[in-house]
Amino acid sequence: MFSPRRLRLYLISAVILGDVRRTQALRAAGTSQLGKSNPNLKGSSRDHGNDKDNDGGVFDKLKPGALRPGDKQKTVKVEEPEQTPTSAKKGKGDGKDEEEATDDTKSEDEIVNEEMNTILKRSPIIIFSKSYCPYSKKAKYFMLEKYNITPAPFVVELDEHPLGRQLQDLLGTNTGRRTVPNILVNGKTIGGGDDIESLYLSGDLGTKLQALGGKRVTAVPHSADPDP
């Protein structure tokens, strides 16, 4: 016969052992049921590896194929636009050619007038002369050697100028005096050789030049002796 204490321990052990077996049975049943409901879980790692192989096959199909010995690579030829005769003639010298063409269309009168305007800008006092003319030499003597004129008079030798004859004709039209010398102060004539000599002898040459030249012109005699 078992003692009451020993009998109690035996009953407790039986209960605990039954609970353990019941728990193991439930776990086994749950695992079996999970495998039946998800058959694809088995071997998933192997299938995943196959997917990678399949992807590689897709990319292999996208790779360009190598040229075979008989194949020729097709090239695209870009045609350059045809050059028109007008564009072919254009170059660095176009501006110069246009200027020359413009000069050719100018009349002789226009060219002479432009040259006259250029000369008049050289100085307030212009002496139109001829290198061999004695009256011109006399006028230049009084204007250039007897007086210190600032700015210095600009001398145009018409017999040496390529447009000398045309300039002399234009002077006759503009000033009423075609003979030389012809001395202009700010575009106005003060006469020729005899006129300049007379102004010098009277002592009025410097005053006349400054009166017509304004503040731009100063005329100081080199000496007090009025004799040439």
Coordinates of N, CA and C in Angstrom, one line a residue:
M1 N 0.9 -1.2 0.0 CA 0.0 0.0 0.0 C 0.9 1.2 0.0
F2 N 0.4 2.2 -0.8 CA 1.2 3.5 -0.9 C 0.7 4.4 0.2
S3 N 1.6 5.2 0.7 CA 1.3 6.2 1.7 C 0.5 7.3 0.9
P4 N -0.3 8.1 1.7 CA -1.0 9.2 1.0 C -0.1 10.2 0.3
R5 N 1.0 10.5 0.9 CA 1.9 11.4 0.3 C 2.5 10.9 -1.0
R6 N 2.9 9.7 -1.0 CA 3.5 9.1 -2.2 C 2.4 8.9 -3.3
L7 N 1.2 8.6 -2.9 CA 0.1 8.5 -3.9 C -0.2 9.9 -4.6
R8 N -0.1 10.9 -3.8 CA -0.3 12.3 -4.3 C 0.7 12.6 -5.3
L9 N 2.0 12.3 -5.1 CA 3.1 12.6 -6.0 C 2.9 11.9 -7.3
Y10 N 2.4 10.6 -7.2 CA 2.2 9.8 -8.4 C 1.2 10.4 -9.3
L11 N 0.1 10.9 -8.7 CA -1.0 11.5 -9.4 C -0.5 12.8 -10.1
I12 N 0.2 13.6 -9.4 CA 0.7 14.8 -10.0 C 1.6 14.5 -11.2
S13 N 2.5 13.5 -11.1 CA 3.4 13.2 -12.2 C 2.6 12.7 -13.4
A14 N 1.5 11.9 -13.1 CA 0.7 11.4 -14.2 C 0.0 12.5 -15.0
V15 N -0.4 13.5 -14.2 CA -1.1 14.7 -14.9 C -0.1 15.4 -15.7
I16 N 1.1 15.7 -15.2 CA 2.1 16.4 -16.0 C 2.5 15.7 -17.2
L17 N 2.7 14.4 -17.1 CA 3.1 13.6 -18.3 C 2.0 13.6 -19.3
G18 N 0.8 13.6 -18.9 CA -0.3 13.6 -19.9 C -0.4 14.9 -20.6
D19 N -0.1 16.0 -19.9 CA -0.1 17.3 -20.5 C 1.0 17.4 -21.5
V20 N 2.2 16.9 -21.2 CA 3.3 17.0 -22.1 C 3.0 16.2 -23.4
R21 N 2.5 15.0 -23.3 CA 2.1 14.2 -24.5 C 1.1 14.8 -25.3
R22 N 0.1 15.5 -24.6 CA -1.0 16.1 -25.4 C -0.4 17.3 -26.2
T23 N 0.5 18.1 -25.6 CA 1.2 19.2 -26.3 C 2.0 18.8 -27.5
Q24 N 2.7 17.6 -27.3 CA 3.5 17.1 -28.4 C 2.6 16.7 -29.6
A25 N 1.5 16.1 -29.2 CA 0.5 15.6 -30.3 C 0.0 16.8 -31.0
L26 N -0.4 17.9 -30.3 CA -0.9 19.1 -31.0 C 0.1 19.7 -31.9
R27 N 1.3 19.7 -31.5 CA 2.4 20.3 -32.3 C 2.6 19.5 -33.6
A28 N 2.6 18.2 -33.4 CA 2.7 17.3 -34.6 C 1.6 17.5 -35.6
A29 N 0.4 17.6 -35.0 CA -0.8 17.8 -35.9 C -0.8 19.1 -36.6
G30 N -0.3 20.2 -35.9 CA -0.2 21.5 -36.6 C 0.8 21.5 -37.7
T31 N 1.9 20.9 -37.5 CA 3.0 20.9 -38.6 C 2.5 20.2 -39.8
S32 N 1.8 19.1 -39.6 CA 1.3 18.3 -40.7 C 0.3 19.1 -41.5
Q33 N -0.6 19.8 -40.8 CA -1.6 20.6 -41.4 C -1.0 21.7 -42.2
L34 N 0.0 22.3 -41.7 CA 0.6 23.5 -42.4 C 1.3 23.0 -43.7
G35 N 1.9 21.8 -43.7 CA 2.5 21.3 -44.9 C 1.5 21.0 -46.0
K36 N 0.3 20.5 -45.6 CA -0.7 20.2 -46.6 C -1.3 21.4 -47.2
S37 N -1.5 22.5 -46.4 CA -2.1 23.7 -46.9 C -1.2 24.6 -47.7
N38 N 0.2 24.4 -47.6 CA 1.2 25.2 -48.4 C 2.2 24.3 -49.1
P39 N 1.8 23.5 -50.1 CA 2.8 22.6 -50.7 C 3.9 23.3 -51.4
N40 N 3.7 24.6 -51.8 CA 4.8 25.3 -52.6 C 6.0 25.7 -51.7
L41 N 5.8 25.6 -50.3 CA 6.9 26.0 -49.5 C 8.0 25.1 -49.6
K42 N 7.8 23.9 -49.9 CA 8.8 22.9 -50.0 C 9.7 23.1 -51.3
G43 N 10.9 23.2 -51.1 CA 11.9 23.4 -52.2 C 11.8 24.8 -52.8
S44 N 11.4 25.8 -52.0 CA 11.3 27.2 -52.5 C 12.7 27.7 -52.9
S45 N 13.7 27.4 -52.1 CA 15.0 27.9 -52.4 C 15.5 27.4 -53.8
R46 N 15.2 26.2 -54.1 CA 15.6 25.6 -55.5 C 14.8 26.4 -56.6
D47 N 13.5 26.6 -56.3 CA 12.7 27.3 -57.3 C 13.2 28.7 -57.5
H48 N 13.6 29.4 -56.5 CA 14.2 30.7 -56.6 C 15.4 30.8 -57.4
G49 N 16.2 29.8 -57.2 CA 17.4 29.7 -58.1 C 17.1 29.6 -59.5
N50 N 16.0 28.8 -59.9 CA 15.6 28.6 -61.2 C 15.1 29.9 -61.8
D51 N 14.4 30.8 -61.0 CA 14.0 32.1 -61.5 C 15.1 32.9 -61.9
K52 N 16.2 32.9 -61.2 CA 17.4 33.7 -61.5 C 17.9 33.2 -62.9
D53 N 17.9 31.9 -63.1 CA 18.4 31.4 -64.4 C 17.5 31.8 -65.5
N54 N 16.2 31.8 -65.2 CA 15.3 32.2 -66.3 C 15.5 33.7 -66.6
D55 N 15.7 34.5 -65.6 CA 15.9 35.9 -65.9 C 17.2 36.1 -66.8
G56 N 18.2 35.4 -66.5 CA 19.4 35.5 -67.3 C 19.1 35.1 -68.8
G57 N 18.2 34.2 -69.0 CA 17.9 33.8 -70.3 C 17.2 34.9 -71.1
V58 N 16.3 35.7 -70.4 CA 15.7 36.8 -71.0 C 16.6 37.9 -71.5
F59 N 17.6 38.2 -70.6 CA 18.6 39.2 -71.0 C 19.5 38.7 -72.1
D60 N 19.7 37.4 -72.1 CA 20.5 36.9 -73.2 C 19.9 37.1 -74.5
K61 N 18.5 37.1 -74.6 CA 17.8 37.3 -75.8 C 17.9 38.8 -76.3
L62 N 18.2 39.7 -75.3 CA 18.3 41.1 -75.7 C 19.6 41.5 -76.2
K63 N 20.7 40.7 -76.0 CA 22.0 41.0 -76.5 C 22.1 41.0 -78.0
P64 N 22.8 42.0 -78.6 CA 22.9 42.1 -80.0 C 23.7 40.9 -80.5
G65 N 23.3 40.4 -81.6 CA 24.0 39.2 -82.2 C 25.3 39.7 -82.9
A66 N 26.3 38.9 -82.9 CA 27.5 39.2 -83.6 C 27.3 39.1 -85.1
L67 N 28.1 40.0 -85.8 CA 28.0 40.0 -87.3 C 28.7 38.7 -87.8
R68 N 28.0 38.1 -88.8 CA 28.6 36.9 -89.5 C 29.6 37.4 -90.5
P69 N 30.4 36.5 -91.0 CA 31.5 36.9 -92.0 C 30.9 37.6 -93.2
G70 N 29.7 37.2 -93.6 CA 29.2 37.7 -94.9 C 28.4 39.0 -94.7
D71 N 28.1 39.4 -93.4 CA 27.3 40.5 -93.1 C 28.1 41.8 -93.3
K72 N 27.5 42.9 -93.7 CA 28.1 44.2 -93.8 C 27.4 45.2 -92.9
Q73 N 28.1 46.0 -92.2 CA 27.5 47.0 -91.3 C 27.0 48.1 -92.1
K74 N 25.7 48.5 -91.9 CA 25.1 49.5 -92.7 C 25.5 50.9 -92.1
T75 N 25.9 51.7 -92.9 CA 26.3 53.1 -92.5 C 25.4 54.1 -93.2
V76 N 25.2 55.2 -92.4 CA 24.3 56.3 -92.9 C 25.2 57.4 -93.4
K77 N 25.0 57.8 -94.6 CA 25.8 58.9 -95.3 C 25.0 60.2 -95.1
V78 N 25.7 61.2 -94.5 CA 25.1 62.5 -94.4 C 25.5 63.4 -95.5
E79 N 24.5 63.8 -96.3 CA 24.9 64.7 -97.5 C 25.0 66.1 -97.1
E80 N 26.1 66.8 -97.5 CA 26.3 68.2 -97.2 C 25.4 69.1 -98.2
P81 N 24.9 70.2 -97.7 CA 24.1 71.1 -98.6 C 25.0 71.6 -99.7
E82 N 24.4 71.7 -100.8 CA 25.1 72.3 -102.0 C 25.4 73.7 -101.8
Q83 N 26.5 74.2 -102.2 CA 26.9 75.6 -102.0 C 26.5 76.4 -103.3
T84 N 25.7 77.4 -103.0 CA 25.2 78.2 -104.1 C 26.3 79.1 -104.6
P85 N 26.2 79.5 -105.9 CA 27.2 80.5 -106.4 C 27.4 81.7 -105.6
T86 N 26.3 82.2 -105.0 CA 26.3 83.4 -104.2 C 27.1 83.2 -103.0
S87 N 26.8 82.1 -102.3 CA 27.5 81.9 -101.0 C 29.0 81.5 -101.3
A88 N 29.3 80.9 -102.4 CA 30.7 80.5 -102.7 C 31.5 81.7 -102.9
K89 N 31.0 82.8 -103.3 CA 31.7 84.0 -103.6 C 32.0 84.9 -102.4
K90 N 31.2 84.6 -101.3 CA 31.3 85.4 -100.1 C 32.6 85.1 -99.4
G91 N 33.3 86.1 -98.9 CA 34.6 85.9 -98.2 C 34.9 87.2 -97.4
K92 N 36.2 87.2 -97.0 CA 36.7 88.3 -96.2 C 36.7 89.6 -97.0
G93 N 36.9 89.5 -98.3 CA 37.0 90.7 -99.1 C 35.7 91.3 -99.5
D94 N 34.6 90.8 -99.1 CA 33.3 91.3 -99.5 C 33.1 92.8 -99.2
G95 N 33.4 93.2 -98.0 CA 33.3 94.6 -97.6 C 34.1 95.5 -98.5
K96 N 35.3 95.1 -98.8 CA 36.1 95.9 -99.7 C 35.6 96.0 -101.1
D97 N 35.1 94.9 -101.6 CA 34.5 94.9 -102.9 C 33.3 95.8 -103.0
E98 N 32.5 95.8 -101.9 CA 31.3 96.7 -101.9 C 31.7 98.1 -101.9
E99 N 32.8 98.5 -101.2 CA 33.2 99.8 -101.1 C 33.7 100.3 -102.5
E100 N 34.5 99.4 -103.2 CA 35.0 99.7 -104.5 C 33.8 99.9 -105.5
A101 N 32.8 99.0 -105.4 CA 31.7 99.2 -106.2 C 31.0 100.5 -106.0
T102 N 30.9 100.9 -104.7 CA 30.3 102.2 -104.4 C 31.0 103.4 -105.0
D103 N 32.4 103.3 -104.9 CA 33.2 104.3 -105.4 C 33.0 104.5 -106.9
D104 N 32.9 103.3 -107.6 CA 32.7 103.3 -109.0 C 31.4 104.0 -109.4
T105 N 30.4 104.0 -108.6 CA 29.1 104.6 -108.9 C 29.1 106.1 -108.6
K106 N 30.1 106.6 -107.9 CA 30.1 108.0 -107.6 C 30.5 108.8 -108.8
S107 N 29.9 110.0 -108.9 CA 30.3 110.9 -110.0 C 31.6 111.6 -109.7
E108 N 32.2 112.2 -110.8 CA 33.4 112.9 -110.6 C 33.2 114.1 -109.6
D109 N 32.0 114.8 -109.8 CA 31.7 116.0 -108.9 C 31.7 115.6 -107.5
E110 N 31.1 114.4 -107.2 CA 31.0 113.9 -105.8 C 32.4 113.7 -105.2
I111 N 33.2 113.1 -106.0 CA 34.6 112.7 -105.6 C 35.4 114.0 -105.3
V112 N 35.2 115.0 -106.2 CA 36.0 116.3 -106.0 C 35.5 117.0 -104.8
N113 N 34.2 117.0 -104.6 CA 33.6 117.7 -103.4 C 34.1 117.1 -102.1
E114 N 34.2 115.7 -102.1 CA 34.6 115.0 -100.9 C 36.1 115.4 -100.7
E115 N 36.9 115.5 -101.7 CA 38.3 115.8 -101.6 C 38.5 117.2 -101.0
M116 N 37.7 118.1 -101.5 CA 37.7 119.5 -101.1 C 37.4 119.6 -99.6
N117 N 36.3 118.9 -99.2 CA 36.0 118.9 -97.8 C 37.1 118.3 -96.9
T118 N 37.7 117.3 -97.4 CA 38.8 116.7 -96.6 C 40.0 117.7 -96.5
I119 N 40.3 118.5 -97.5 CA 41.4 119.4 -97.5 C 41.0 120.6 -96.5
L120 N 39.8 121.0 -96.5 CA 39.4 122.1 -95.6 C 39.4 121.8 -94.2
K121 N 39.4 120.5 -93.9 CA 39.5 120.0 -92.5 C 40.9 120.0 -92.0
R122 N 41.9 120.1 -92.8 CA 43.3 120.0 -92.4 C 43.8 121.2 -91.6
S123 N 43.2 122.3 -91.8 CA 43.6 123.5 -91.1 C 42.6 124.6 -91.4
P124 N 42.5 125.6 -90.4 CA 41.6 126.8 -90.7 C 42.1 127.6 -91.9
I125 N 43.4 127.6 -92.2 CA 44.0 128.3 -93.3 C 44.5 127.4 -94.4
I126 N 44.0 127.5 -95.6 CA 44.5 126.7 -96.7 C 45.0 127.6 -97.8
I127 N 46.2 127.2 -98.3 CA 46.8 128.0 -99.4 C 46.8 127.1 -100.6
F128 N 45.9 127.4 -101.6 CA 45.9 126.7 -102.9 C 46.9 127.4 -103.8
S129 N 47.9 126.6 -104.2 CA 49.1 127.1 -104.9 C 49.4 126.2 -106.1
K130 N 50.4 126.7 -106.8 CA 51.1 125.9 -107.8 C 52.6 126.1 -107.6
S131 N 53.3 125.0 -107.7 CA 54.7 125.0 -107.3 C 55.6 125.9 -108.1
Y132 N 55.2 126.2 -109.4 CA 56.0 127.0 -110.3 C 55.5 128.4 -110.4
C133 N 54.4 128.7 -109.7 CA 53.8 130.1 -109.9 C 54.5 131.1 -109.0
P134 N 55.0 132.2 -109.6 CA 55.7 133.3 -108.7 C 54.8 133.9 -107.7
Y135 N 53.5 134.1 -108.1 CA 52.6 134.8 -107.2 C 52.3 133.8 -106.0
S136 N 52.2 132.5 -106.3 CA 52.0 131.6 -105.2 C 53.2 131.6 -104.3
K137 N 54.4 131.7 -104.8 CA 55.6 131.7 -104.0 C 55.6 133.0 -103.1
K138 N 55.2 134.1 -103.6 CA 55.1 135.3 -102.8 C 54.1 135.2 -101.7
A139 N 53.0 134.6 -102.0 CA 52.0 134.5 -100.9 C 52.5 133.5 -99.8
K140 N 53.1 132.5 -100.2 CA 53.7 131.5 -99.2 C 54.8 132.2 -98.4
Y141 N 55.5 133.0 -99.0 CA 56.6 133.7 -98.3 C 56.1 134.5 -97.1
F142 N 55.0 135.3 -97.4 CA 54.5 136.2 -96.4 C 53.7 135.3 -95.3
M143 N 53.0 134.3 -95.8 CA 52.2 133.5 -94.8 C 53.1 132.6 -94.0
L144 N 54.1 132.0 -94.5 CA 54.9 131.0 -93.8 C 56.2 131.5 -93.2
E145 N 56.8 132.5 -93.8 CA 58.1 132.9 -93.3 C 58.0 134.3 -92.5
K146 N 57.1 135.1 -92.8 CA 57.0 136.4 -92.1 C 56.1 136.3 -90.9
Y147 N 55.3 135.3 -90.8 CA 54.4 135.2 -89.7 C 54.5 133.8 -89.1
N148 N 54.3 133.8 -87.8 CA 54.2 132.5 -87.1 C 52.7 132.2 -86.9
I149 N 52.1 131.4 -87.7 CA 50.6 131.2 -87.7 C 50.4 129.8 -87.0
T150 N 49.4 129.8 -86.1 CA 49.0 128.6 -85.4 C 47.5 128.5 -85.5
P151 N 47.0 127.3 -86.0 CA 47.7 126.2 -86.6 C 48.3 126.6 -87.9
A152 N 49.4 125.9 -88.3 CA 50.1 126.2 -89.5 C 49.2 126.1 -90.7
P153 N 49.3 127.0 -91.7 CA 48.5 126.8 -92.9 C 48.8 125.5 -93.7
F154 N 47.8 125.0 -94.3 CA 48.0 123.8 -95.1 C 48.1 124.1 -96.6
V155 N 49.2 123.7 -97.2 CA 49.4 124.1 -98.6 C 49.0 123.0 -99.6
V156 N 48.3 123.3 -100.6 CA 47.9 122.3 -101.6 C 48.5 122.8 -103.0
E157 N 49.4 122.0 -103.5 CA 50.0 122.3 -104.8 C 49.1 121.7 -105.9
L158 N 48.3 122.5 -106.5 CA 47.3 122.0 -107.4 C 48.0 121.3 -108.7
D159 N 49.2 121.7 -109.0 CA 49.8 121.1 -110.2 C 50.4 119.7 -109.8
E160 N 50.4 119.4 -108.6 CA 50.9 118.1 -108.2 C 49.8 117.2 -107.6
H161 N 48.6 117.7 -107.5 CA 47.5 117.0 -107.0 C 46.8 116.2 -108.1
P162 N 46.4 115.0 -107.9 CA 45.7 114.2 -109.0 C 44.4 114.8 -109.4
L163 N 43.8 115.6 -108.5 CA 42.5 116.3 -108.9 C 42.7 117.8 -108.9
G164 N 43.9 118.2 -109.2 CA 44.2 119.6 -109.2 C 43.3 120.5 -110.1
R165 N 43.1 120.1 -111.3 CA 42.3 120.8 -112.3 C 40.9 120.9 -111.8
Q166 N 40.3 119.8 -111.3 CA 38.9 119.8 -110.9 C 38.8 120.7 -109.6
L167 N 39.8 120.6 -108.7 CA 39.7 121.4 -107.5 C 39.8 122.9 -107.8
Q168 N 40.6 123.3 -108.8 CA 40.7 124.7 -109.2 C 39.4 125.2 -109.8
D169 N 38.7 124.3 -110.6 CA 37.4 124.7 -111.1 C 36.4 124.9 -110.0
L170 N 36.5 124.0 -109.0 CA 35.5 124.1 -107.9 C 35.8 125.3 -107.1
L171 N 37.0 125.7 -106.9 CA 37.4 127.0 -106.2 C 36.8 128.2 -106.9
G172 N 36.9 128.1 -108.3 CA 36.3 129.2 -109.1 C 34.8 129.3 -108.8
T173 N 34.1 128.2 -108.7 CA 32.7 128.2 -108.5 C 32.3 128.6 -107.1
N174 N 33.0 128.2 -106.1 CA 32.7 128.5 -104.7 C 33.1 129.8 -104.2
T175 N 34.3 130.3 -104.7 CA 34.9 131.6 -104.2 C 34.8 132.7 -105.2
G176 N 34.6 132.4 -106.5 CA 34.6 133.4 -107.6 C 36.0 133.7 -108.0
R177 N 37.0 132.9 -107.5 CA 38.4 133.2 -107.9 C 39.0 131.8 -108.3
R178 N 39.4 131.8 -109.6 CA 39.9 130.5 -110.2 C 41.4 130.6 -110.2
T179 N 42.0 131.7 -110.2 CA 43.5 131.8 -110.3 C 44.1 131.5 -109.0
V180 N 45.4 131.2 -109.1 CA 46.2 130.9 -107.9 C 47.3 131.9 -107.7
P181 N 47.7 132.2 -106.5 CA 47.2 131.4 -105.3 C 45.8 131.9 -104.8
N182 N 45.2 131.1 -104.0 CA 43.9 131.4 -103.5 C 44.0 131.0 -102.0
I183 N 44.0 131.9 -101.1 CA 44.1 131.7 -99.7 C 42.7 131.7 -99.0
L184 N 42.4 130.6 -98.4 CA 41.1 130.5 -97.7 C 41.3 130.5 -96.2
V185 N 40.5 131.2 -95.5 CA 40.5 131.2 -94.0 C 39.0 130.8 -93.6
N186 N 38.9 129.6 -93.0 CA 37.6 129.1 -92.6 C 36.7 129.0 -93.8
G187 N 37.2 128.7 -95.0 CA 36.4 128.5 -96.2 C 36.2 129.8 -97.0
K188 N 36.7 131.0 -96.5 CA 36.5 132.3 -97.2 C 37.8 132.7 -97.8
T189 N 37.8 133.2 -99.0 CA 39.0 133.7 -99.6 C 39.4 135.1 -99.2
I190 N 40.7 135.3 -99.0 CA 41.2 136.6 -98.7 C 42.1 137.1 -99.9
G191 N 42.0 136.4 -101.0 CA 42.7 136.9 -102.2 C 43.9 136.1 -102.6
G192 N 44.8 136.7 -103.5 CA 45.9 136.0 -104.0 C 47.2 136.6 -103.5
G193 N 48.3 136.5 -104.3 CA 49.6 136.9 -103.9 C 49.7 138.4 -103.6
D194 N 49.1 139.2 -104.6 CA 49.1 140.7 -104.4 C 48.3 141.1 -103.2
D195 N 47.2 140.5 -102.9 CA 46.4 140.8 -101.8 C 47.1 140.5 -100.5
I196 N 47.8 139.4 -100.4 CA 48.5 139.1 -99.2 C 49.6 140.0 -99.0
E197 N 50.3 140.4 -100.0 CA 51.4 141.4 -99.9 C 50.9 142.7 -99.4
S198 N 49.8 143.1 -99.9 CA 49.2 144.4 -99.5 C 48.8 144.4 -98.0
L199 N 48.2 143.3 -97.6 CA 47.8 143.2 -96.2 C 49.0 143.2 -95.3
Y200 N 50.1 142.5 -95.7 CA 51.3 142.5 -94.9 C 51.9 143.9 -94.8
L201 N 52.0 144.6 -95.9 CA 52.7 145.9 -95.9 C 51.9 146.9 -95.0
S202 N 50.6 146.7 -95.0 CA 49.7 147.6 -94.2 C 49.7 147.2 -92.7
G203 N 50.2 146.1 -92.4 CA 50.2 145.6 -91.0 C 48.9 144.9 -90.6
D204 N 48.1 144.7 -91.6 CA 46.7 144.1 -91.3 C 46.6 142.6 -91.5
L205 N 47.7 142.0 -92.0 CA 47.6 140.6 -92.3 C 47.3 139.7 -91.1
G206 N 48.0 139.9 -90.0 CA 47.7 139.2 -88.8 C 46.3 139.4 -88.2
T207 N 45.9 140.7 -88.3 CA 44.5 141.0 -87.8 C 43.5 140.4 -88.7
K208 N 43.7 140.4 -90.0 CA 42.7 139.8 -90.9 C 42.6 138.3 -90.7
L209 N 43.7 137.6 -90.5 CA 43.7 136.2 -90.3 C 43.0 135.8 -89.0
Q210 N 43.3 136.5 -87.9 CA 42.7 136.2 -86.6 C 41.2 136.6 -86.6
A211 N 40.8 137.6 -87.4 CA 39.4 138.0 -87.4 C 38.6 136.9 -88.1
L212 N 39.1 136.4 -89.2 CA 38.4 135.3 -89.9 C 38.5 134.0 -89.3
G213 N 39.7 133.7 -88.7 CA 39.9 132.4 -88.1 C 39.4 132.3 -86.7
G214 N 39.1 133.4 -86.0 CA 38.5 133.3 -84.7 C 39.5 132.9 -83.7
K215 N 39.1 132.3 -82.6 CA 40.0 131.9 -81.5 C 40.9 130.7 -81.9
R216 N 40.6 130.1 -83.0 CA 41.4 129.0 -83.4 C 42.7 129.4 -84.0
V217 N 42.8 130.7 -84.5 CA 44.0 131.1 -85.2 C 44.7 132.2 -84.4
T218 N 46.0 132.1 -84.3 CA 46.9 133.1 -83.8 C 48.0 133.4 -84.9
A219 N 48.2 134.7 -85.1 CA 49.2 135.1 -86.1 C 50.1 136.1 -85.5
V220 N 51.4 135.8 -85.4 CA 52.4 136.7 -84.8 C 53.5 136.9 -85.8
P221 N 53.8 138.2 -86.1 CA 54.9 138.4 -87.1 C 56.3 138.0 -86.5
H222 N 57.1 137.5 -87.3 CA 58.5 137.1 -86.9 C 59.4 138.3 -86.6
S223 N 59.2 139.4 -87.3 CA 60.0 140.6 -87.1 C 59.1 141.8 -87.3
A224 N 59.6 143.0 -86.9 CA 58.9 144.2 -87.0 C 59.1 144.8 -88.4
D225 N 60.0 144.3 -89.2 CA 60.3 144.8 -90.5 C 59.3 144.3 -91.5
P226 N 58.4 145.2 -92.1 CA 57.4 144.7 -93.0 C 57.9 144.5 -94.4
D227 N 59.1 144.8 -94.7 CA 59.6 144.6 -96.1 C 59.8 143.1 -96.3
P228 N 59.4 142.6 -97.5 CA 59.6 141.2 -97.9 C 61.1 140.9 -98.1

